[in-house]
XYZ file of N, CA, C and O in Angstrom:
344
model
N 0.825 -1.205 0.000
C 0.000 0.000 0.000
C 0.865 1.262 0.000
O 0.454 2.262 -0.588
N 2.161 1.264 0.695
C 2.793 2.739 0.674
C 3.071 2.563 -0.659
O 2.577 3.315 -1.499
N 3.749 1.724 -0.931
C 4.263 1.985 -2.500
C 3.440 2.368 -3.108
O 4.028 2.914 -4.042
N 2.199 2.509 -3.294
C 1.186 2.638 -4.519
C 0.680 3.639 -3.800
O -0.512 3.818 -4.052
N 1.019 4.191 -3.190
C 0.245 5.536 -2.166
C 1.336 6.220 -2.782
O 1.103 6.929 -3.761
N 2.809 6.069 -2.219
C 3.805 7.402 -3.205
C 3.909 7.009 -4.413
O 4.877 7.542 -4.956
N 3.166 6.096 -5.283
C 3.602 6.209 -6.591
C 2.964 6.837 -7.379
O 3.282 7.182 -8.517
N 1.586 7.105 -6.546
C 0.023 8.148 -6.734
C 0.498 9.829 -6.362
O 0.358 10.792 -7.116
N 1.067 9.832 -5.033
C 1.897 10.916 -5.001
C 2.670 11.622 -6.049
O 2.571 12.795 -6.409
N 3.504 10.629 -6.494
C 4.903 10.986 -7.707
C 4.019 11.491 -8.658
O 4.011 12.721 -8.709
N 2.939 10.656 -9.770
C 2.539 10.713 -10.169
C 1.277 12.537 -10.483
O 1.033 13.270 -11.442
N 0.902 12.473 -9.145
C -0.076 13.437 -8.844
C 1.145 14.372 -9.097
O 0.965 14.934 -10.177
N 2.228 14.728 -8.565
C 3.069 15.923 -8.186
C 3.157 16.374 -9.568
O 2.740 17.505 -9.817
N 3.735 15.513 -10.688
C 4.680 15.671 -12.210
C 3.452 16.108 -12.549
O 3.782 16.517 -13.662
N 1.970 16.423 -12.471
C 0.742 16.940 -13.131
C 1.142 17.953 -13.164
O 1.368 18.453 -14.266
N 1.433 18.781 -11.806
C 0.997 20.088 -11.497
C 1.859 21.323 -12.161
O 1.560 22.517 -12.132
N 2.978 20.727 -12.749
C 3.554 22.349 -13.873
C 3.061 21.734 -15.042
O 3.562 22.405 -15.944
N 2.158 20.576 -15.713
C 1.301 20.805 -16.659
C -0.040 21.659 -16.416
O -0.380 22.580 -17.158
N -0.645 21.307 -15.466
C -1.896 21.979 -15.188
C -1.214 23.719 -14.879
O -1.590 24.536 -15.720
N -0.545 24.113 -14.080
C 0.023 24.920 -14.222
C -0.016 26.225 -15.907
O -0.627 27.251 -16.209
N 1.185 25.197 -16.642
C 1.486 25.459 -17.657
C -0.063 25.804 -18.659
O -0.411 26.834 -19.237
N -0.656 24.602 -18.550
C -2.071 25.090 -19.547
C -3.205 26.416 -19.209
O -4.083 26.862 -19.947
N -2.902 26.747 -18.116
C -3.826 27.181 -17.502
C -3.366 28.861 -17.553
O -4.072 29.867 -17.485
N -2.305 28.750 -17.659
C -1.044 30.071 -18.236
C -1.722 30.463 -19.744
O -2.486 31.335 -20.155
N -0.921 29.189 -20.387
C -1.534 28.919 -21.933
C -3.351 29.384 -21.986
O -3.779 29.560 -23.127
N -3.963 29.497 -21.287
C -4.992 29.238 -22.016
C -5.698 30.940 -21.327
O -6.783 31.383 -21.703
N -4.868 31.593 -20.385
C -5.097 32.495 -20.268
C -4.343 33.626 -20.886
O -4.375 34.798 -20.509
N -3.773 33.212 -21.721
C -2.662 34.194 -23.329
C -1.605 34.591 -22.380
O -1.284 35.720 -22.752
N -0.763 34.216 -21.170
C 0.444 34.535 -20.990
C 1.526 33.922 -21.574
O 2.660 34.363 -21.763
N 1.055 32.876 -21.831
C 2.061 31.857 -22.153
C 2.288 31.508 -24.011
O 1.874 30.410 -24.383
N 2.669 32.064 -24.650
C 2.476 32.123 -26.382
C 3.750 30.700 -27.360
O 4.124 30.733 -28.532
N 4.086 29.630 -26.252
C 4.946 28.947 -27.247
C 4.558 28.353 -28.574
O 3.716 27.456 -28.619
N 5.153 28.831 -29.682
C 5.009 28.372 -30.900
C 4.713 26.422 -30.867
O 4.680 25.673 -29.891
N 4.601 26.218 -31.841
C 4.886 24.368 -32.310
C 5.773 24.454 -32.178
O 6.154 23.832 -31.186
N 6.855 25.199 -32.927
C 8.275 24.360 -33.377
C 8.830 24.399 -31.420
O 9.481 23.423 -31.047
N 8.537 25.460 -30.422
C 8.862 25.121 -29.028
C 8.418 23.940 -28.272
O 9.026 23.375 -27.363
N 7.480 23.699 -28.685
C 6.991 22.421 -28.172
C 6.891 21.400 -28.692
O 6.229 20.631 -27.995
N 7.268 20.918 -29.721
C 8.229 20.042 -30.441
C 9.617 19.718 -29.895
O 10.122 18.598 -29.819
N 10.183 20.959 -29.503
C 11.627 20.936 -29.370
C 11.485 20.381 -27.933
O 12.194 19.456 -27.538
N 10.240 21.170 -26.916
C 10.535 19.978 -25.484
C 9.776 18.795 -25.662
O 9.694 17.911 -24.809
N 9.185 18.776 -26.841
C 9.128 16.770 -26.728
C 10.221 16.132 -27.254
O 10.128 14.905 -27.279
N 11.153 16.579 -27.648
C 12.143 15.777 -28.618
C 13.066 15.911 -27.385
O 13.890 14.997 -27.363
N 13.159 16.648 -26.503
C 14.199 16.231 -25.270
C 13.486 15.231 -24.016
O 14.066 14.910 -22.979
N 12.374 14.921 -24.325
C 12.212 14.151 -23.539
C 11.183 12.923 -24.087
O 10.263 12.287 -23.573
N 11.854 12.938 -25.438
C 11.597 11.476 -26.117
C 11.643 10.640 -26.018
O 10.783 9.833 -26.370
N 13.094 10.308 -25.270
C 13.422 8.592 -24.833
C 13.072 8.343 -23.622
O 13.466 7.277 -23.149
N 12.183 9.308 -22.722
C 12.034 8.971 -21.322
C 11.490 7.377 -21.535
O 10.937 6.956 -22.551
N 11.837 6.493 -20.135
C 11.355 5.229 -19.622
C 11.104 5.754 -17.975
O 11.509 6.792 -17.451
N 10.438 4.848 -17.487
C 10.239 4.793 -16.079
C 11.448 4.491 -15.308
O 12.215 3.867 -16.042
N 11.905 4.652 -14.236
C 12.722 4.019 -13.860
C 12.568 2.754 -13.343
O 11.515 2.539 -12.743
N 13.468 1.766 -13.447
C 13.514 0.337 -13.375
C 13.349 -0.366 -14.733
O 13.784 -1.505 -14.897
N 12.673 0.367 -15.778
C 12.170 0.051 -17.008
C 10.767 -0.601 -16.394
O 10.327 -1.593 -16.975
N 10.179 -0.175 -15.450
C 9.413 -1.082 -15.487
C 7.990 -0.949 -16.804
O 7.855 0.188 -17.255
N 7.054 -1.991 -17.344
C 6.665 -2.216 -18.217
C 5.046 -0.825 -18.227
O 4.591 -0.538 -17.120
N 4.479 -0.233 -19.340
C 4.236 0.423 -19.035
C 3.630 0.731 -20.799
O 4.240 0.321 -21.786
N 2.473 1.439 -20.847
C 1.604 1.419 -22.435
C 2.209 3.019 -22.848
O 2.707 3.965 -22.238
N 1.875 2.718 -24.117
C 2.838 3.697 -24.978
C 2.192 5.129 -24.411
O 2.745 6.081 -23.860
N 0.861 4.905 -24.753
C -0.113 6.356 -24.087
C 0.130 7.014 -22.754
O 0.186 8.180 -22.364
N 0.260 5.760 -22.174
C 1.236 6.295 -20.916
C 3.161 7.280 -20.524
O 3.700 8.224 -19.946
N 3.363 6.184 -21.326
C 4.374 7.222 -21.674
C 4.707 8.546 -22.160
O 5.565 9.398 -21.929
N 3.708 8.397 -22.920
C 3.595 9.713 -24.313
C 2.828 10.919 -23.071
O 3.085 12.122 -23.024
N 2.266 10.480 -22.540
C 1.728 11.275 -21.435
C 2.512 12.176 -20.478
O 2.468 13.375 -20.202
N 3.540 10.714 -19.920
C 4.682 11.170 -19.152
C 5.174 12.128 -19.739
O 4.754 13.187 -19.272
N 6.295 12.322 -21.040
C 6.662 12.951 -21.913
C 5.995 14.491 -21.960
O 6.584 15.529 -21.662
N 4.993 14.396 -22.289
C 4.508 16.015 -22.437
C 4.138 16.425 -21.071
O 4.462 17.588 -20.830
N 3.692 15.951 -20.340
C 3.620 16.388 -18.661
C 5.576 16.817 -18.642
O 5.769 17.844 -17.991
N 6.728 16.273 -19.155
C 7.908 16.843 -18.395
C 8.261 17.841 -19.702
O 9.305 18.479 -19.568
N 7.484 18.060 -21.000
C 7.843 19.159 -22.011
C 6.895 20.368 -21.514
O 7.245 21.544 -21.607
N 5.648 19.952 -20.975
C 5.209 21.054 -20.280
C 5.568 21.969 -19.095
O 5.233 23.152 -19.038
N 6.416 21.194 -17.970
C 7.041 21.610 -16.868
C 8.590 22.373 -17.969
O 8.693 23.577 -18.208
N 9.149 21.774 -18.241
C 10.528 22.333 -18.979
C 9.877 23.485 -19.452
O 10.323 24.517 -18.950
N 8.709 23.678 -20.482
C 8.422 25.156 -21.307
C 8.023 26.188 -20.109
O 8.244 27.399 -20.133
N 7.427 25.505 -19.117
C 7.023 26.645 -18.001
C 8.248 27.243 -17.183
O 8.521 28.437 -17.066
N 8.814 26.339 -16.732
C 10.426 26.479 -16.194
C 10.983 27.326 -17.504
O 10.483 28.337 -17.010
N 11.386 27.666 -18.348
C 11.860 28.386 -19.111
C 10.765 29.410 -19.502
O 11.187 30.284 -20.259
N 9.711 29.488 -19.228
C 9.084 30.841 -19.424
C 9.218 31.840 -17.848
O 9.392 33.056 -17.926
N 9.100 31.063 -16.361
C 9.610 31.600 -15.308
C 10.768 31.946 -15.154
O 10.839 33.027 -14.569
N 12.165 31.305 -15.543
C 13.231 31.806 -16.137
C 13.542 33.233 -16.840
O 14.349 34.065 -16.427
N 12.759 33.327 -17.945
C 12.416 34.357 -19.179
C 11.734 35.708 -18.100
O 11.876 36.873 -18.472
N 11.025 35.395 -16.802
C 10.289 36.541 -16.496
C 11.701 37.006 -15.469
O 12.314 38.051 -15.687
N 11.988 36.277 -14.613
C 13.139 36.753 -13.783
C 14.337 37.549 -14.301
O 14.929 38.444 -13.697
N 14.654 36.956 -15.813
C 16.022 37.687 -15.979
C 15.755 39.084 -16.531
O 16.553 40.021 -16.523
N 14.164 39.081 -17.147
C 13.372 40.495 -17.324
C 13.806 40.819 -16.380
O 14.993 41.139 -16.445
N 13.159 40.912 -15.097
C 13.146 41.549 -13.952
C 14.185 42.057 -13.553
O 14.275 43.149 -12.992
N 15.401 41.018 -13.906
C 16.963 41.733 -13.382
C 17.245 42.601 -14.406
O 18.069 43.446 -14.056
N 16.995 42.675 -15.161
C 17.676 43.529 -16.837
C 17.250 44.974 -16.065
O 17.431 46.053 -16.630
């Protein structure tokens, strides 16, 4: 039961700079082109789970844009700070 309690945890946590991120996006702060979000799925293309454990493609593909969505938000919070210092 703990295991599948923090693996619901892990799971729940890696949502929240997608939900985050869309919710940016969908209120026009957030303007990344395709070719940007292309470019953070192609860095996190080969993700696997760790252990390899076994796991459906949709799932993965899921994983994947949940960590291209956190990366584009992390680089748009990035983008506002070094504003701020300029």
């Amino acid at each position: 039961k703990a295991i599948r309690r923090q693996r619901q945890m892990c799971i729940r946590d890696s949502l929240y700079p997608a939900r985050v991120y869309q919710s940016l996006q969908e209120r026009g702060l957030i303007h990344d082109t395709p070719e940007e979000k292309r470019h953070a799925m192609s860095l996190f293309a080969h993700w696997r789970p760790p252990g390899h454990l076994p796991i459906s493609e949709d799932y993965r593909l899921t994983m994947v844009r949940q960590q291209a969505m956190a990366w584009l938000l992390r680089r748009y919070f990035d983008g506002l700070i070094a504003k701020e210092k300029a």
